[in-house]
PDB file of C-alpha atoms in Angstrom:
ATOM      1  CA  MET X   1      39.849  27.910  -7.964  1.00 47.00           C
ATOM      2  CA  ARG X   2      41.136  25.919 -10.758  1.00 51.00           C
ATOM      3  CA  ARG X   3      38.371  24.856 -13.087  1.00 51.00           C
ATOM      4  CA  VAL X   4      38.483  21.297 -14.741  1.00 49.00           C
ATOM      5  CA  PRO X   5      37.775  21.523 -18.373  1.00 58.00           C
ATOM      6  CA  VAL X   6      34.141  20.228 -19.489  1.00 51.00           C
ATOM      7  CA  LEU X   7      35.920  17.752 -21.985  1.00 52.00           C
ATOM      8  CA  ALA X   8      38.259  16.096 -19.204  1.00 55.00           C
ATOM      9  CA  LEU X   9      35.391  15.663 -17.269  1.00 48.00           C
ATOM     10  CA  LEU X  10      33.285  13.885 -20.244  1.00 48.00           C
ATOM     11  CA  VAL X  11      36.492  11.759 -20.850  1.00 48.00           C
ATOM     12  CA  ALA X  12      36.589  10.452 -17.181  1.00 53.00           C
ATOM     13  CA  ALA X  13      32.795   9.618 -17.163  1.00 50.00           C
ATOM     14  CA  LEU X  14      32.826   7.751 -20.453  1.00 48.00           C
ATOM     15  CA  ALA X  15      36.091   5.772 -18.962  1.00 52.00           C
ATOM     16  CA  ALA X  16      33.936   5.052 -15.895  1.00 53.00           C
ATOM     17  CA  VAL X  17      30.860   3.748 -17.832  1.00 47.00           C
ATOM     18  CA  LEU X  18      33.026   1.628 -20.185  1.00 53.00           C
ATOM     19  CA  ALA X  19      35.568   0.254 -17.514  1.00 55.00           C
ATOM     20  CA  PRO X  20      35.065  -3.686 -17.034  1.00 58.00           C
ATOM     21  CA  LEU X  21      33.117  -4.694 -14.050  1.00 52.00           C
ATOM     22  CA  PRO X  22      34.841  -6.502 -11.020  1.00 58.00           C
ATOM     23  CA  ALA X  23      34.857 -10.134 -11.297  1.00 50.00           C
ATOM     24  CA  SER X  24      32.402 -10.315  -8.458  1.00 51.00           C
ATOM     25  CA  ALA X  25      29.908  -8.070 -10.575  1.00 51.00           C
ATOM     26  CA  GLN X  26      30.082  -9.847 -13.667  1.00 53.00           C
ATOM     27  CA  PRO X  27      26.997 -11.490 -14.850  1.00 51.00           C
ATOM     28  CA  ALA X  28      26.774 -15.201 -14.862  1.00 49.00           C
ATOM     29  CA  PRO X  29      27.442 -17.164 -17.997  1.00 49.00           C
ATOM     30  CA  PRO X  30      24.252 -19.119 -18.790  1.00 49.00           C
ATOM     31  CA  ALA X  31      24.305 -22.546 -17.433  1.00 56.00           C
ATOM     32  CA  LYS X  32      24.731 -25.095 -19.983  1.00 69.00           C
ATOM     33  CA  ALA X  33      22.043 -27.588 -20.069  1.00 76.00           C
ATOM     34  CA  PRO X  34      22.930 -31.026 -18.408  1.00 91.00           C
ATOM     35  CA  LYS X  35      23.144 -34.025 -20.791  1.00 94.00           C
ATOM     36  CA  ILE X  36      20.355 -36.431 -19.671  1.00 95.00           C
ATOM     37  CA  VAL X  37      19.937 -40.112 -20.338  1.00 94.00           C
ATOM     38  CA  ALA X  38      16.334 -41.284 -19.912  1.00 95.00           C
ATOM     39  CA  SER X  39      15.348 -45.009 -19.749  1.00 95.00           C
ATOM     40  CA  THR X  40      12.017 -44.278 -21.928  1.00 96.00           C
ATOM     41  CA  THR X  41      10.153 -41.494 -23.830  1.00 96.00           C
ATOM     42  CA  TRP X  42       7.792 -41.310 -20.609  1.00 97.00           C
ATOM     43  CA  VAL X  43      10.713 -40.603 -18.192  1.00 98.00           C
ATOM     44  CA  ALA X  44      12.086 -38.218 -21.203  1.00 98.00           C
ATOM     45  CA  ALA X  45       8.854 -36.263 -21.175  1.00 98.00           C
ATOM     46  CA  PHE X  46       9.231 -35.482 -17.372  1.00 98.00           C
ATOM     47  CA  ALA X  47      12.643 -34.364 -17.985  1.00 98.00           C
ATOM     48  CA  ARG X  48      11.713 -32.344 -20.794  1.00 98.00           C
ATOM     49  CA  ALA X  49       8.840 -30.620 -18.912  1.00 98.00           C
ATOM     50  CA  ALA X  50      11.297 -29.850 -16.474  1.00 98.00           C
ATOM     51  CA  GLY X  51      13.413 -27.858 -18.707  1.00 97.00           C
ATOM     52  CA  ALA X  52      15.957 -30.322 -20.111  1.00 97.00           C
ATOM     53  CA  THR X  53      16.993 -30.086 -23.831  1.00 96.00           C
ATOM     54  CA  ASP X  54      19.727 -32.544 -24.209  1.00 96.00           C
ATOM     55  CA  ILE X  55      18.007 -35.882 -23.681  1.00 96.00           C
ATOM     56  CA  THR X  56      19.207 -39.373 -25.058  1.00 94.00           C
ATOM     57  CA  VAL X  57      16.396 -42.184 -24.640  1.00 95.00           C
ATOM     58  CA  VAL X  58      17.462 -45.756 -24.261  1.00 94.00           C
ATOM     59  CA  ALA X  59      14.442 -47.664 -25.022  1.00 94.00           C
ATOM     60  CA  PRO X  60      12.904 -46.830 -28.708  1.00 89.00           C
ATOM     61  CA  ALA X  61       9.559 -45.098 -28.765  1.00 83.00           C
ATOM     62  CA  ASN X  62       7.987 -47.499 -31.185  1.00 84.00           C
ATOM     63  CA  LEU X  63       8.378 -50.783 -28.734  1.00 87.00           C
ATOM     64  CA  PRO X  64       5.073 -52.398 -27.318  1.00 84.00           C
ATOM     65  CA  HIS X  65       6.341 -52.079 -23.974  1.00 87.00           C
ATOM     66  CA  PRO X  66       9.392 -49.917 -23.183  1.00 92.00           C
ATOM     67  CA  PRO X  67      10.140 -51.172 -19.807  1.00 91.00           C
ATOM     68  CA  ASP X  68      11.040 -54.662 -21.158  1.00 91.00           C
ATOM     69  CA  TYR X  69      13.818 -53.475 -23.624  1.00 93.00           C
ATOM     70  CA  ASP X  70      16.986 -55.077 -23.428  1.00 92.00           C
ATOM     71  CA  PRO X  71      19.533 -52.406 -23.934  1.00 91.00           C
ATOM     72  CA  ARG X  72      22.605 -53.070 -26.292  1.00 89.00           C
ATOM     73  CA  PRO X  73      26.028 -51.898 -25.209  1.00 88.00           C
ATOM     74  CA  SER X  74      25.946 -49.040 -27.712  1.00 85.00           C
ATOM     75  CA  ASP X  75      22.868 -47.792 -25.761  1.00 86.00           C
ATOM     76  CA  LEU X  76      24.579 -47.949 -22.594  1.00 86.00           C
ATOM     77  CA  ALA X  77      27.522 -46.063 -23.951  1.00 87.00           C
ATOM     78  CA  ALA X  78      25.493 -42.738 -23.972  1.00 85.00           C
ATOM     79  CA  VAL X  79      25.521 -42.940 -20.030  1.00 89.00           C
ATOM     80  CA  ALA X  80      29.272 -42.407 -20.059  1.00 85.00           C
ATOM     81  CA  ASP X  81      29.411 -38.708 -20.243  1.00 87.00           C
ATOM     82  CA  ALA X  82      25.506 -37.998 -18.869  1.00 91.00           C
ATOM     83  CA  ALA X  83      24.941 -35.619 -15.854  1.00 93.00           C
ATOM     84  CA  PHE X  84      22.100 -37.520 -14.822  1.00 94.00           C
ATOM     85  CA  VAL X  85      20.363 -40.948 -15.588  1.00 93.00           C
ATOM     86  CA  LEU X  86      16.659 -40.869 -15.110  1.00 96.00           C
ATOM     87  CA  MET X  87      14.674 -44.202 -14.840  1.00 95.00           C
ATOM     88  CA  ALA X  88      11.318 -45.447 -13.611  1.00 95.00           C
ATOM     89  CA  PRO X  89      11.162 -48.179 -10.614  1.00 93.00           C
ATOM     90  CA  PHE X  90       9.455 -50.514 -12.940  1.00 91.00           C
ATOM     91  CA  ASP X  91      12.172 -50.551 -15.854  1.00 93.00           C
ATOM     92  CA  GLY X  92      13.419 -53.951 -16.221  1.00 90.00           C
ATOM     93  CA  PHE X  93      16.816 -52.669 -17.524  1.00 90.00           C
ATOM     94  CA  ALA X  94      17.162 -50.494 -14.310  1.00 86.00           C
ATOM     95  CA  ARG X  95      20.035 -52.541 -12.947  1.00 85.00           C
ATOM     96  CA  ARG X  96      22.001 -52.167 -16.074  1.00 87.00           C
ATOM     97  CA  LEU X  97      21.454 -48.518 -16.359  1.00 85.00           C
ATOM     98  CA  ARG X  98      22.970 -48.142 -12.888  1.00 84.00           C
ATOM     99  CA  GLU X  99      25.934 -50.089 -13.455  1.00 86.00           C
ATOM    100  CA  ALA X 100      26.417 -48.204 -16.705  1.00 84.00           C
ATOM    101  CA  ALA X 101      26.327 -44.851 -14.865  1.00 78.00           C
ATOM    102  CA  GLY X 102      29.218 -46.064 -12.378  1.00 80.00           C
ATOM    103  CA  SER X 103      30.171 -43.182 -10.195  1.00 69.00           C
ATOM    104  CA  THR X 104      30.114 -39.951 -12.440  1.00 81.00           C
ATOM    105  CA  ALA X 105      26.138 -39.705 -13.314  1.00 87.00           C
ATOM    106  CA  ARG X 106      23.688 -38.873 -10.996  1.00 91.00           C
ATOM    107  CA  VAL X 107      20.994 -41.612 -10.883  1.00 91.00           C
ATOM    108  CA  VAL X 108      17.507 -40.399 -10.271  1.00 95.00           C
ATOM    109  CA  THR X 109      14.341 -42.605  -9.873  1.00 96.00           C
ATOM    110  CA  VAL X 110      11.331 -40.594 -11.407  1.00 97.00           C
ATOM    111  CA  ASP X 111       7.692 -41.308  -9.976  1.00 97.00           C
ATOM    112  CA  LEU X 112       5.807 -41.863 -13.353  1.00 96.00           C
ATOM    113  CA  VAL X 113       2.016 -41.544 -12.574  1.00 96.00           C
ATOM    114  CA  ASN X 114       0.162 -39.324 -15.025  1.00 96.00           C
ATOM    115  CA  ALA X 115      -1.947 -37.881 -12.334  1.00 96.00           C
ATOM    116  CA  PRO X 116      -1.700 -33.704 -11.967  1.00 96.00           C
ATOM    117  CA  GLU X 117      -0.252 -33.784  -8.452  1.00 97.00           C
ATOM    118  CA  THR X 118       2.538 -36.394  -9.239  1.00 98.00           C
ATOM    119  CA  ILE X 119       3.462 -34.159 -12.600  1.00 98.00           C
ATOM    120  CA  ARG X 120       3.897 -31.149 -10.654  1.00 98.00           C
ATOM    121  CA  ALA X 121       6.097 -32.724  -7.672  1.00 98.00           C
ATOM    122  CA  GLU X 122       8.283 -34.513  -9.970  1.00 98.00           C
ATOM    123  CA  VAL X 123       8.570 -31.581 -12.726  1.00 98.00           C
ATOM    124  CA  THR X 124       9.351 -29.234  -9.998  1.00 98.00           C
ATOM    125  CA  ARG X 125      11.897 -31.558  -8.349  1.00 98.00           C
ATOM    126  CA  LEU X 126      13.589 -31.986 -11.842  1.00 98.00           C
ATOM    127  CA  GLY X 127      13.660 -28.642 -12.426  1.00 98.00           C
ATOM    128  CA  ALA X 128      15.693 -27.955  -9.132  1.00 97.00           C
ATOM    129  CA  LEU X 129      18.143 -30.562  -9.881  1.00 97.00           C
ATOM    130  CA  PHE X 130      18.659 -29.517 -13.433  1.00 97.00           C
ATOM    131  CA  GLY X 131      18.947 -25.854 -12.580  1.00 96.00           C
ATOM    132  CA  THR X 132      15.789 -25.193 -14.815  1.00 96.00           C
ATOM    133  CA  GLU X 133      13.313 -23.859 -12.257  1.00 97.00           C
ATOM    134  CA  ALA X 134      11.848 -21.144 -14.427  1.00 97.00           C
ATOM    135  CA  ALA X 135      11.381 -23.686 -17.358  1.00 97.00           C
ATOM    136  CA  ALA X 136       9.906 -25.831 -15.077  1.00 98.00           C
ATOM    137  CA  ALA X 137       7.393 -23.331 -13.540  1.00 98.00           C
ATOM    138  CA  ALA X 138       6.463 -22.299 -17.111  1.00 98.00           C
ATOM    139  CA  PHE X 139       5.337 -25.701 -18.284  1.00 98.00           C
ATOM    140  CA  LEU X 140       3.563 -26.276 -15.026  1.00 98.00           C
ATOM    141  CA  ALA X 141       1.555 -23.232 -15.771  1.00 98.00           C
ATOM    142  CA  ARG X 142       0.773 -24.484 -19.206  1.00 98.00           C
ATOM    143  CA  PHE X 143      -0.236 -27.837 -17.919  1.00 98.00           C
ATOM    144  CA  ASP X 144      -2.802 -26.784 -15.354  1.00 98.00           C
ATOM    145  CA  ALA X 145      -4.272 -24.495 -17.905  1.00 98.00           C
ATOM    146  CA  GLU X 146      -4.594 -27.278 -20.566  1.00 97.00           C
ATOM    147  CA  HIS X 147      -5.660 -29.890 -18.188  1.00 97.00           C
ATOM    148  CA  ALA X 148      -8.379 -27.513 -17.079  1.00 96.00           C
ATOM    149  CA  ARG X 149      -9.421 -27.038 -20.783  1.00 96.00           C
ATOM    150  CA  LEU X 150      -9.564 -30.640 -21.437  1.00 96.00           C
ATOM    151  CA  SER X 151     -11.418 -31.518 -18.364  1.00 95.00           C
ATOM    152  CA  ALA X 152     -13.979 -29.085 -19.560  1.00 94.00           C
ATOM    153  CA  GLU X 153     -14.046 -30.026 -23.093  1.00 93.00           C
ATOM    154  CA  ILE X 154     -14.831 -33.642 -22.050  1.00 93.00           C
ATOM    155  CA  ALA X 155     -17.393 -32.512 -19.642  1.00 91.00           C
ATOM    156  CA  ASP X 156     -19.255 -30.882 -22.286  1.00 91.00           C
ATOM    157  CA  ARG X 157     -18.954 -33.563 -24.754  1.00 89.00           C
ATOM    158  CA  LEU X 158     -20.049 -36.281 -22.563  1.00 87.00           C
ATOM    159  CA  GLY X 159     -22.830 -34.193 -20.472  1.00 84.00           C
ATOM    160  CA  ARG X 160     -23.942 -35.815 -17.219  1.00 78.00           C
ATOM    161  CA  GLN X 161     -23.807 -39.387 -18.350  1.00 78.00           C
ATOM    162  CA  ARG X 162     -20.620 -40.810 -17.481  1.00 85.00           C
ATOM    163  CA  PRO X 163     -20.137 -44.483 -17.833  1.00 91.00           C
ATOM    164  CA  ARG X 164     -19.147 -46.664 -14.782  1.00 94.00           C
ATOM    165  CA  THR X 165     -15.412 -47.433 -15.475  1.00 96.00           C
ATOM    166  CA  VAL X 166     -13.051 -50.036 -14.747  1.00 97.00           C
ATOM    167  CA  ALA X 167      -9.234 -49.522 -15.346  1.00 97.00           C
ATOM    168  CA  GLN X 168      -5.850 -51.163 -15.608  1.00 96.00           C
ATOM    169  CA  ARG X 169      -3.977 -49.769 -12.607  1.00 95.00           C
ATOM    170  CA  PHE X 170      -1.566 -47.643 -14.441  1.00 94.00           C
ATOM    171  CA  MET X 171      -4.466 -46.226 -16.625  1.00 96.00           C
ATOM    172  CA  ALA X 172      -6.673 -45.023 -13.574  1.00 96.00           C
ATOM    173  CA  PRO X 173      -5.412 -41.598 -13.171  1.00 95.00           C
ATOM    174  CA  TRP X 174      -7.155 -40.893 -16.952  1.00 96.00           C
ATOM    175  CA  ALA X 175     -10.547 -41.796 -15.389  1.00 95.00           C
ATOM    176  CA  ARG X 176      -9.934 -38.646 -13.061  1.00 93.00           C
ATOM    177  CA  LEU X 177      -9.191 -36.402 -16.182  1.00 93.00           C
ATOM    178  CA  ALA X 178     -12.670 -37.442 -17.499  1.00 93.00           C
ATOM    179  CA  SER X 179     -14.469 -37.337 -14.164  1.00 92.00           C
ATOM    180  CA  LEU X 180     -15.590 -41.021 -14.917  1.00 94.00           C
ATOM    181  CA  GLU X 181     -16.985 -43.114 -12.241  1.00 94.00           C
ATOM    182  CA  LEU X 182     -14.028 -45.312 -11.532  1.00 96.00           C
ATOM    183  CA  VAL X 183     -15.540 -48.547  -9.958  1.00 97.00           C
ATOM    184  CA  GLY X 184     -12.638 -51.075  -9.714  1.00 97.00           C
ATOM    185  CA  THR X 185      -9.086 -51.628 -11.409  1.00 97.00           C
ATOM    186  CA  TYR X 186      -7.110 -54.689 -12.429  1.00 96.00           C
ATOM    187  CA  GLY X 187      -3.623 -55.835 -13.296  1.00 93.00           C
ATOM    188  CA  PRO X 188      -0.762 -55.547 -13.867  1.00 88.00           C
ATOM    189  CA  GLY X 189      -0.882 -59.277 -12.946  1.00 89.00           C
ATOM    190  CA  PRO X 190      -2.799 -61.934 -14.197  1.00 92.00           C
ATOM    191  CA  LEU X 191      -6.612 -61.196 -13.845  1.00 94.00           C
ATOM    192  CA  GLN X 192      -8.062 -64.237 -11.501  1.00 95.00           C
ATOM    193  CA  PRO X 193     -11.356 -65.811 -11.967  1.00 95.00           C
ATOM    194  CA  ALA X 194     -12.514 -64.115  -8.685  1.00 96.00           C
ATOM    195  CA  GLN X 195     -11.413 -60.739  -9.733  1.00 96.00           C
ATOM    196  CA  LEU X 196     -13.320 -60.806 -13.070  1.00 97.00           C
ATOM    197  CA  ALA X 197     -16.516 -62.044 -11.522  1.00 97.00           C
ATOM    198  CA  GLU X 198     -16.129 -59.232  -8.787  1.00 97.00           C
ATOM    199  CA  LEU X 199     -15.495 -56.557 -11.545  1.00 97.00           C
ATOM    200  CA  ALA X 200     -18.026 -58.062 -13.792  1.00 96.00           C
ATOM    201  CA  ALA X 201     -20.853 -57.474 -10.931  1.00 97.00           C
ATOM    202  CA  LYS X 202     -20.020 -53.728 -10.756  1.00 96.00           C
ATOM    203  CA  SER X 203     -21.576 -53.604 -14.309  1.00 96.00           C
ATOM    204  CA  PRO X 204     -18.807 -51.326 -16.208  1.00 96.00           C
ATOM    205  CA  GLY X 205     -19.719 -49.540 -19.117  1.00 95.00           C
ATOM    206  CA  LEU X 206     -16.204 -48.793 -20.060  1.00 96.00           C
ATOM    207  CA  VAL X 207     -12.776 -50.458 -19.730  1.00 97.00           C
ATOM    208  CA  LEU X 208      -9.608 -48.349 -19.890  1.00 97.00           C
ATOM    209  CA  LYS X 209      -6.922 -50.640 -20.952  1.00 96.00           C
ATOM    210  CA  ASN X 210      -3.078 -50.145 -21.060  1.00 95.00           C
ATOM    211  CA  GLY X 211      -2.254 -49.678 -24.670  1.00 93.00           C
ATOM    212  CA  HIS X 212       1.295 -50.773 -24.234  1.00 90.00           C
ATOM    213  CA  SER X 213       0.725 -54.145 -22.722  1.00 86.00           C
ATOM    214  CA  GLU X 214      -2.836 -54.837 -23.916  1.00 87.00           C
ATOM    215  CA  ARG X 215      -2.806 -54.895 -27.667  1.00 75.00           C
ATOM    216  CA  GLU X 216      -5.669 -54.234 -29.500  1.00 72.00           C
ATOM    217  CA  GLY X 217      -7.837 -57.401 -30.790  1.00 68.00           C
ATOM    218  CA  ALA X 218      -5.262 -59.661 -28.462  1.00 73.00           C
ATOM    219  CA  PRO X 219      -6.465 -61.428 -25.424  1.00 82.00           C
ATOM    220  CA  SER X 220      -6.010 -59.568 -22.406  1.00 91.00           C
ATOM    221  CA  ALA X 221      -7.403 -58.872 -18.715  1.00 95.00           C
ATOM    222  CA  GLY X 222      -9.405 -55.754 -20.233  1.00 95.00           C
ATOM    223  CA  ARG X 223     -10.884 -57.744 -23.197  1.00 94.00           C
ATOM    224  CA  ALA X 224     -11.870 -60.393 -20.797  1.00 96.00           C
ATOM    225  CA  ILE X 225     -13.862 -57.854 -18.497  1.00 96.00           C
ATOM    226  CA  ALA X 226     -15.397 -56.292 -21.924  1.00 96.00           C
ATOM    227  CA  GLN X 227     -16.584 -59.632 -23.086  1.00 95.00           C
ATOM    228  CA  ALA X 228     -17.950 -60.560 -19.655  1.00 96.00           C
ATOM    229  CA  THR X 229     -19.701 -57.297 -19.311  1.00 96.00           C
ATOM    230  CA  GLY X 230     -20.477 -56.024 -22.726  1.00 96.00           C
ATOM    231  CA  ALA X 231     -18.460 -53.130 -21.856  1.00 96.00           C
ATOM    232  CA  ARG X 232     -16.714 -50.850 -24.416  1.00 95.00           C
ATOM    233  CA  GLU X 233     -12.728 -51.119 -24.759  1.00 94.00           C
ATOM    234  CA  VAL X 234     -10.343 -48.038 -25.122  1.00 95.00           C
ATOM    235  CA  ALA X 235      -6.686 -48.423 -25.138  1.00 95.00           C
ATOM    236  CA  LEU X 236      -4.880 -45.500 -23.698  1.00 96.00           C
ATOM    237  CA  LEU X 237      -1.279 -44.597 -23.495  1.00 95.00           C
ATOM    238  CA  ASN X 238       1.269 -43.452 -21.036  1.00 95.00           C
ATOM    239  CA  PHE X 239       4.641 -43.496 -23.166  1.00 95.00           C
ATOM    240  CA  PRO X 240       4.402 -40.519 -25.681  1.00 94.00           C
ATOM    241  CA  ALA X 241       6.104 -41.140 -28.824  1.00 88.00           C
ATOM    242  CA  ASP X 242       7.613 -37.725 -28.893  1.00 91.00           C
ATOM    243  CA  GLN X 243       8.325 -36.727 -25.248  1.00 94.00           C
ATOM    244  CA  ASP X 244       5.200 -34.554 -25.195  1.00 96.00           C
ATOM    245  CA  LEU X 245       3.115 -34.553 -21.914  1.00 97.00           C
ATOM    246  CA  LEU X 246       0.580 -32.300 -23.224  1.00 97.00           C
ATOM    247  CA  GLY X 247       0.171 -34.022 -26.534  1.00 97.00           C
ATOM    248  CA  LEU X 248      -0.328 -37.343 -24.600  1.00 97.00           C
ATOM    249  CA  PHE X 249      -3.286 -35.752 -22.356  1.00 97.00           C
ATOM    250  CA  ARG X 250      -4.868 -34.321 -25.793  1.00 97.00           C
ATOM    251  CA  GLU X 251      -4.362 -37.716 -27.458  1.00 97.00           C
ATOM    252  CA  ASN X 252      -6.200 -39.780 -24.254  1.00 97.00           C
ATOM    253  CA  ALA X 253      -8.830 -37.195 -23.760  1.00 96.00           C
ATOM    254  CA  ARG X 254      -9.526 -37.724 -27.558  1.00 96.00           C
ATOM    255  CA  ARG X 255      -9.663 -41.625 -27.225  1.00 95.00           C
ATOM    256  CA  ILE X 256     -11.989 -41.188 -23.987  1.00 94.00           C
ATOM    257  CA  VAL X 257     -14.426 -39.023 -25.464  1.00 93.00           C
ATOM    258  CA  ALA X 258     -14.703 -41.311 -28.694  1.00 92.00           C
ATOM    259  CA  ALA X 259     -15.105 -44.562 -26.570  1.00 90.00           C
ATOM    260  CA  ALA X 260     -17.260 -43.017 -23.366  1.00 84.00           C
ATOM    261  CA  GLY X 261     -19.505 -41.114 -25.747  1.00 73.00           C
ATOM    262  CA  ALA X 262     -20.294 -44.337 -27.862  1.00 58.00           C
ATOM    263  CA  THR X 263     -21.818 -45.909 -24.550  1.00 56.00           C
ATOM    264  CA  ASN X 264     -24.227 -43.258 -23.869  1.00 53.00           C
TER     265      ASN X 264
END
């Protein structure tokens, strides 16, 4: 029986190990992050939470009310090579964004509500669209942990005394974070005398104002309710300056504790 030299066997084995894999067995190259154009920083924060990294924001972060921004042609030029254009249903310039997107970018409307169930649903949906499901799931795990921590911290700071609260409609979800007793909402339209009387009759101790449309010290529906009832005002935010949803929750929790604690 002919013997195969040991050296020949070793060479053959090494060649088999180093041989290139067939095309079907080659590992897939990492997916390139899609280019995202977001109407506002609030939309961008949802996209970043879902795992997007290449994000261009149309409305500047320092605007009092970003949905009212009037985009310039240079702003809309960024849409030309975007894979996705994200916007909110209430963005005043949504139509112009859609027109600029043409037939190449996929236009996605994002349900912008800072409530945990909405954040979970939208971040999961966007992660699936972007192909960043793992990053979206990782963010949601951090979000759930931070939301629970902030709720517990607020409960510890305020104790059992939670002021009766009236909120601008877009700010109502923040009352849930603090387990405040939400007795009524107003806006975003003008406050009618009958509604003011109805809300005042609920004797709120706290008014959660929209910090983007109700400027501090300026006449507003929230200011009118506070003046009629003696309630303490607190301006909360929905548009994060740095596209950081977790940071936004921390900041609004801080504001709620400072204001609600002063009413006890």
